Amino acid sequence: SCPVGAIFEGDNTLSLLRDIATPKKLVVVQIAPAVRVAIGEAFGFEPGTNVEKKLVGALKKLGVDYVFDTTWAADMTIMEEAAEFQERLEKFYKGEDVRLPILTSCCPAWVKFIEQNYPDMVDVPSTAKSPMEIFSTIAKDIWAKELGYSRERVASVAIMPCLAKKYEASREEFSRGDNYDTDYVISTRELIKIFKESGIDLNDIEDMEFDNPLGEYSGAGIIFGRTGGVIEAATRTTIETITGTHLDNIEFNELRGWDGFRVAELTIGHIELRIGVAHGLEEAAKMLDKIRAGEEFFHAIEIMACKGGCIGGGGQPKALKKQVVLEKRAEGLNNIDRNSKIRRSHENPYVKAMYDKYLDYPLSHKAHELLHTRYFPKFNKK
Ligand code: SF4
């Protein structure tokens, strides 16, 4: 089950097979960063092996119409989150009343936990939607519309390492009437089940590229899948935007590591940032308690409910030597980042094109309408 009890595992495998078999449905699948370095384990690949091209091939063989990458949308999330971070920082340095820290908002389990247990802090998370929801909104409201397809005709399916994403997909704010932006979520383990029951072995599958324009990603987007990665991606864009420089070193080792609650102090040019990173339930709650009590101050924080971040998500293949496997999966993502031609979200040409053509600029009126959300205090009944 999900680490914060956001949801118990519900099986959506039949929904996918049903939609593939329905001729009038256009099945559009997105794949989260952490899935590609873990799913191969079920087919004999070493943990951390990037099998994304085999995944695309296998999904096409299954009958999926389009296979896109959530990582592209992670770059979009960073554009919005980094702009919000910059806006809050500027107000803070001018002495204006502004809420800091800003919390990265892509972990729905943790967002729900804050809504229920820290209702006085619901203005801490960034209002940028998670990559999964940004992808689904753009896929249905921009991409499909441009091709002449209605929202109802598209089955928007998310392959996620996460069980809480099933809950996130069902939140009303991510729907238009009874049509949800993400129709349903398939966990990594569910996809393994579908492949095995369909006789698909990733070893025998020919590599295929993601479809575009929602498939091209940066290295910053890919490290979303491990602890410290989202805030590292946001920091790359925020610092380069504020200082107007191109940093030589964008691997912030201070933000990396495995301690459950770690603090990094970064000084770059005239910018000084104090950043907190937490993963796993207990350490994350400790961090929020200290912030709430005024014992700690951070400009920005990242909290992931699962140990290791999404690479250790509740929907991923189980591992006997958990820490060893998590480290290999994290290194798999770091290697993809290191070998990427584009390593900053703001340099992704398909992200830039989306703003040029449809959204104007980060935090614009149009971007707010499509890419941002709200959080709601939910008081626990005692
Ligand atoms: Fe889901 Fe990732 Fe949060 Fe775990 S850390 S609950 S996998 S979003």
Coordinates of C-alpha atoms in Angstrom, one line a residue, residues 14-280:
L14 CA -8.4 -4.5 -17.6
S15 CA -9.1 -0.8 -18.3
L16 CA -6.1 -0.5 -20.5
L17 CA -6.8 -3.8 -22.3
R18 CA -10.4 -2.7 -22.8
D19 CA -9.5 0.7 -24.2
I20 CA -6.9 -0.8 -26.6
A21 CA -9.6 -3.1 -27.9
T22 CA -12.1 -0.2 -28.4
P23 CA -11.6 1.1 -32.0
K24 CA -13.0 4.6 -31.3
K25 CA -10.6 5.2 -28.3
L26 CA -7.2 6.9 -28.9
V27 CA -5.0 5.4 -26.2
V28 CA -2.3 7.8 -25.1
V29 CA 0.2 6.6 -22.6
Q30 CA 2.8 8.6 -20.6
I31 CA 5.7 6.9 -18.7
A32 CA 7.2 8.4 -15.5
P33 CA 10.9 8.8 -15.1
A34 CA 11.4 6.1 -12.4
V35 CA 9.6 3.3 -14.3
R36 CA 12.3 2.9 -16.9
V37 CA 15.1 2.0 -14.5
A38 CA 13.0 -0.6 -12.5
I39 CA 10.7 -2.5 -14.8
G40 CA 13.5 -4.3 -16.5
E41 CA 14.2 -6.2 -13.2
A42 CA 11.2 -8.4 -13.9
F43 CA 12.8 -9.4 -17.2
G44 CA 16.3 -10.1 -15.9
F45 CA 17.9 -6.7 -16.5
E46 CA 20.1 -5.2 -13.8
P47 CA 18.4 -2.6 -11.6
G48 CA 19.1 0.8 -13.0
T49 CA 19.1 -0.3 -16.6
N50 CA 17.3 2.2 -18.8
V51 CA 14.8 0.2 -20.8
E52 CA 12.7 3.2 -22.0
K53 CA 13.0 2.3 -25.7
K54 CA 11.9 -1.3 -25.1
L55 CA 9.0 0.0 -23.1
V56 CA 7.9 2.1 -26.0
G57 CA 8.2 -0.8 -28.4
A58 CA 6.3 -3.1 -26.0
L59 CA 3.5 -0.7 -25.5
K60 CA 3.2 -0.2 -29.3
K61 CA 3.1 -4.0 -29.7
L62 CA 0.3 -4.1 -27.2
G63 CA -1.7 -1.7 -29.4
V64 CA -1.2 1.6 -27.7
D65 CA -1.6 4.5 -30.2
Y66 CA 0.9 7.1 -28.7
V67 CA 3.6 6.6 -26.1
F68 CA 4.9 9.9 -24.6
D69 CA 7.1 10.7 -21.7
T70 CA 6.0 12.2 -18.4
T71 CA 9.6 13.5 -18.2
W72 CA 8.7 16.1 -20.8
A73 CA 6.0 17.3 -18.5
A74 CA 8.4 17.3 -15.6
D75 CA 10.3 20.0 -17.5
M76 CA 7.1 21.9 -17.8
T77 CA 6.5 21.5 -14.0
I78 CA 10.0 22.9 -13.4
M79 CA 9.3 25.9 -15.6
E80 CA 6.3 26.8 -13.5
E81 CA 7.8 25.8 -10.1
A82 CA 11.0 27.6 -10.7
A83 CA 9.1 30.8 -11.7
E84 CA 7.0 30.6 -8.6
F85 CA 10.2 30.0 -6.5
Q86 CA 11.8 33.0 -8.1
E87 CA 8.8 35.2 -7.5
R88 CA 8.6 34.2 -3.8
L89 CA 12.3 34.7 -3.4
E90 CA 12.2 38.2 -4.9
K91 CA 9.4 39.2 -2.6
F92 CA 11.2 37.8 0.4
Y93 CA 14.4 39.8 -0.4
K94 CA 12.3 42.9 -0.8
G95 CA 11.0 42.3 2.7
E96 CA 7.4 41.6 1.5
D97 CA 5.2 39.2 3.3
V98 CA 5.6 35.9 1.4
R99 CA 5.3 32.2 2.2
L100 CA 8.6 30.3 2.4
P101 CA 9.7 27.6 2.1
I102 CA 8.2 26.6 -1.2
L103 CA 7.6 22.8 -1.4
T104 CA 7.8 20.9 -4.7
S105 CA 4.4 19.5 -5.4
C106 CA 4.7 16.4 -7.4
C107 CA 4.3 13.8 -4.6
P108 CA 0.5 13.5 -4.2
A109 CA 0.9 11.3 -1.1
W110 CA 2.7 14.1 0.7
V111 CA 0.3 16.8 -0.6
K112 CA -2.6 14.8 0.9
F113 CA -0.7 14.4 4.1
I114 CA -0.2 18.2 4.4
E115 CA -3.8 18.8 3.7
Q116 CA -4.8 16.5 6.4
N117 CA -2.2 17.0 9.1
Y118 CA -0.8 20.5 8.4
P119 CA -3.8 22.4 7.2
D120 CA -2.2 25.7 8.3
M121 CA 0.6 25.0 5.8
V122 CA -1.4 24.3 2.6
D123 CA 0.1 27.5 1.1
V124 CA 3.6 26.0 1.3
P125 CA 3.4 23.6 -1.8
S126 CA 3.9 25.2 -5.2
T127 CA 0.6 25.4 -7.1
A128 CA 2.2 23.9 -10.2
K129 CA 0.5 20.6 -11.0
S130 CA 2.5 17.4 -10.9
P131 CA 4.1 16.3 -14.1
M132 CA 1.5 13.6 -14.6
E133 CA -1.4 16.1 -14.4
I134 CA 0.4 18.7 -16.5
F135 CA 1.0 16.0 -19.2
S136 CA -2.6 14.9 -19.1
T137 CA -4.0 18.4 -19.3
I138 CA -1.8 19.3 -22.2
A139 CA -2.5 16.0 -24.0
K140 CA -6.3 16.4 -23.8
D141 CA -6.7 20.2 -24.0
I142 CA -4.0 21.2 -26.5
W143 CA -2.5 18.2 -28.3
A144 CA -5.6 16.2 -28.9
K145 CA -7.7 19.3 -29.7
E146 CA -5.2 20.3 -32.3
L147 CA -5.5 16.9 -34.0
G148 CA -9.3 17.2 -33.9
Y149 CA -10.0 14.6 -31.1
S150 CA -12.4 15.3 -28.3
R151 CA -11.4 14.8 -24.6
E152 CA -13.9 11.9 -24.4
R153 CA -12.2 10.1 -27.3
V154 CA -8.8 10.1 -25.6
A155 CA -7.9 7.5 -23.0
S156 CA -5.1 9.2 -21.1
V157 CA -3.1 6.5 -19.2
A158 CA -0.2 7.1 -16.9
I159 CA 2.4 4.4 -16.1
M160 CA 3.6 5.3 -12.7
P161 CA 5.8 3.9 -9.9
C162 CA 3.3 5.2 -7.5
L163 CA 0.0 4.1 -6.0
A164 CA -0.9 7.5 -4.7
K165 CA -1.0 8.7 -8.3
K166 CA -4.3 6.7 -8.6
Y167 CA -5.7 8.9 -5.9
E168 CA -4.3 12.1 -7.5
A169 CA -5.9 11.1 -10.9
S170 CA -9.3 10.9 -9.1
R171 CA -9.1 14.4 -7.6
E172 CA -12.0 16.5 -8.9
E173 CA -9.8 19.5 -9.6
F174 CA -8.1 17.4 -12.3
S175 CA -11.4 16.8 -14.3
R176 CA -13.9 18.5 -16.5
G177 CA -17.3 17.2 -15.3
D178 CA -16.9 13.4 -15.3
N179 CA -14.0 13.4 -17.8
Y180 CA -10.7 13.2 -15.9
D181 CA -7.5 14.6 -17.3
T182 CA -5.8 11.3 -16.4
D183 CA -8.3 8.5 -17.0
Y184 CA -6.4 6.0 -14.9
V185 CA -3.0 5.0 -13.6
I186 CA -1.2 1.7 -14.2
S187 CA 1.6 0.9 -11.7
T188 CA 4.9 -0.5 -12.8
R189 CA 3.9 -3.9 -11.3
E190 CA 0.6 -3.8 -13.2
L191 CA 2.4 -3.2 -16.5
I192 CA 4.7 -6.1 -15.8
K193 CA 1.6 -8.3 -15.2
I194 CA 0.1 -7.0 -18.5
F195 CA 3.3 -7.8 -20.5
K196 CA 3.7 -11.2 -18.9
E197 CA 0.1 -12.2 -19.5
S198 CA 0.3 -11.0 -23.1
G199 CA 3.5 -12.9 -23.7
I200 CA 5.6 -9.8 -24.1
D201 CA 9.2 -10.2 -23.0
L202 CA 11.2 -6.9 -23.0
N203 CA 14.3 -8.9 -24.1
D204 CA 12.7 -9.7 -27.4
I205 CA 11.4 -6.2 -28.1
E206 CA 13.0 -3.8 -30.6
D207 CA 13.8 -0.4 -29.4
M208 CA 11.5 2.4 -30.4
E209 CA 11.6 6.2 -29.7
F210 CA 9.0 8.1 -27.8
D211 CA 6.4 9.9 -29.8
N212 CA 6.8 13.7 -30.1
P213 CA 6.2 16.5 -29.3
L214 CA 5.4 15.3 -25.8
G215 CA 8.4 12.9 -25.6
E216 CA 11.6 15.0 -25.6
Y217 CA 13.0 15.5 -22.1
S218 CA 16.0 17.1 -20.3
G219 CA 18.3 15.4 -17.8
A220 CA 16.7 17.7 -15.1
G221 CA 13.3 16.1 -15.8
I222 CA 14.7 12.6 -15.5
I223 CA 16.1 13.0 -12.0
F224 CA 12.6 13.7 -10.7
G225 CA 12.6 10.0 -10.0
R226 CA 15.0 10.0 -7.1
T227 CA 15.2 11.8 -3.8
G228 CA 16.6 15.3 -4.2
G229 CA 16.1 15.3 -7.9
V230 CA 13.0 17.6 -8.2
I231 CA 14.6 20.4 -6.1
E232 CA 17.9 19.9 -8.0
A233 CA 16.1 20.4 -11.3
A234 CA 14.2 23.5 -9.9
T235 CA 17.5 24.9 -8.5
R236 CA 19.2 24.6 -11.9
T237 CA 16.5 26.7 -13.6
T238 CA 15.9 29.1 -10.8
I239 CA 19.6 30.0 -10.3
E240 CA 20.4 30.3 -14.0
T241 CA 17.3 32.5 -14.5
I242 CA 18.0 34.8 -11.6
T243 CA 21.7 35.2 -12.2
G244 CA 21.5 35.1 -16.0
T245 CA 24.4 32.8 -16.1
H246 CA 25.1 29.3 -17.5
L247 CA 26.5 27.3 -14.6
D248 CA 29.5 24.9 -15.3
N249 CA 28.4 22.5 -12.6
I250 CA 24.8 21.7 -12.3
E251 CA 25.2 18.5 -10.2
F252 CA 24.5 19.8 -6.7
N253 CA 26.0 17.2 -4.5
E254 CA 24.8 19.0 -1.5
L255 CA 21.3 18.0 -2.5
R256 CA 22.1 14.4 -3.1
G257 CA 22.5 11.4 -0.8
W258 CA 20.5 9.0 1.3
D259 CA 20.0 10.7 4.7
G260 CA 16.3 10.8 5.4
F261 CA 16.4 14.6 6.2
R262 CA 19.3 16.6 4.8
V263 CA 20.0 20.3 4.6
A264 CA 22.0 22.0 1.8
E265 CA 23.3 25.5 1.8
L266 CA 24.1 26.8 -1.7
T267 CA 25.8 30.1 -2.5
I268 CA 25.9 30.9 -6.2
G269 CA 26.7 34.5 -7.2
H270 CA 24.7 36.7 -5.0
I271 CA 22.1 34.0 -4.2
E272 CA 22.2 32.1 -0.9
L273 CA 19.8 29.3 -0.6
R274 CA 19.0 27.0 2.3
I275 CA 17.2 23.9 1.0
G276 CA 15.8 20.9 2.9
V277 CA 15.3 17.5 1.4
A278 CA 13.3 14.7 3.1
H279 CA 12.2 11.2 2.0
G280 CA 10.2 8.6 3.9

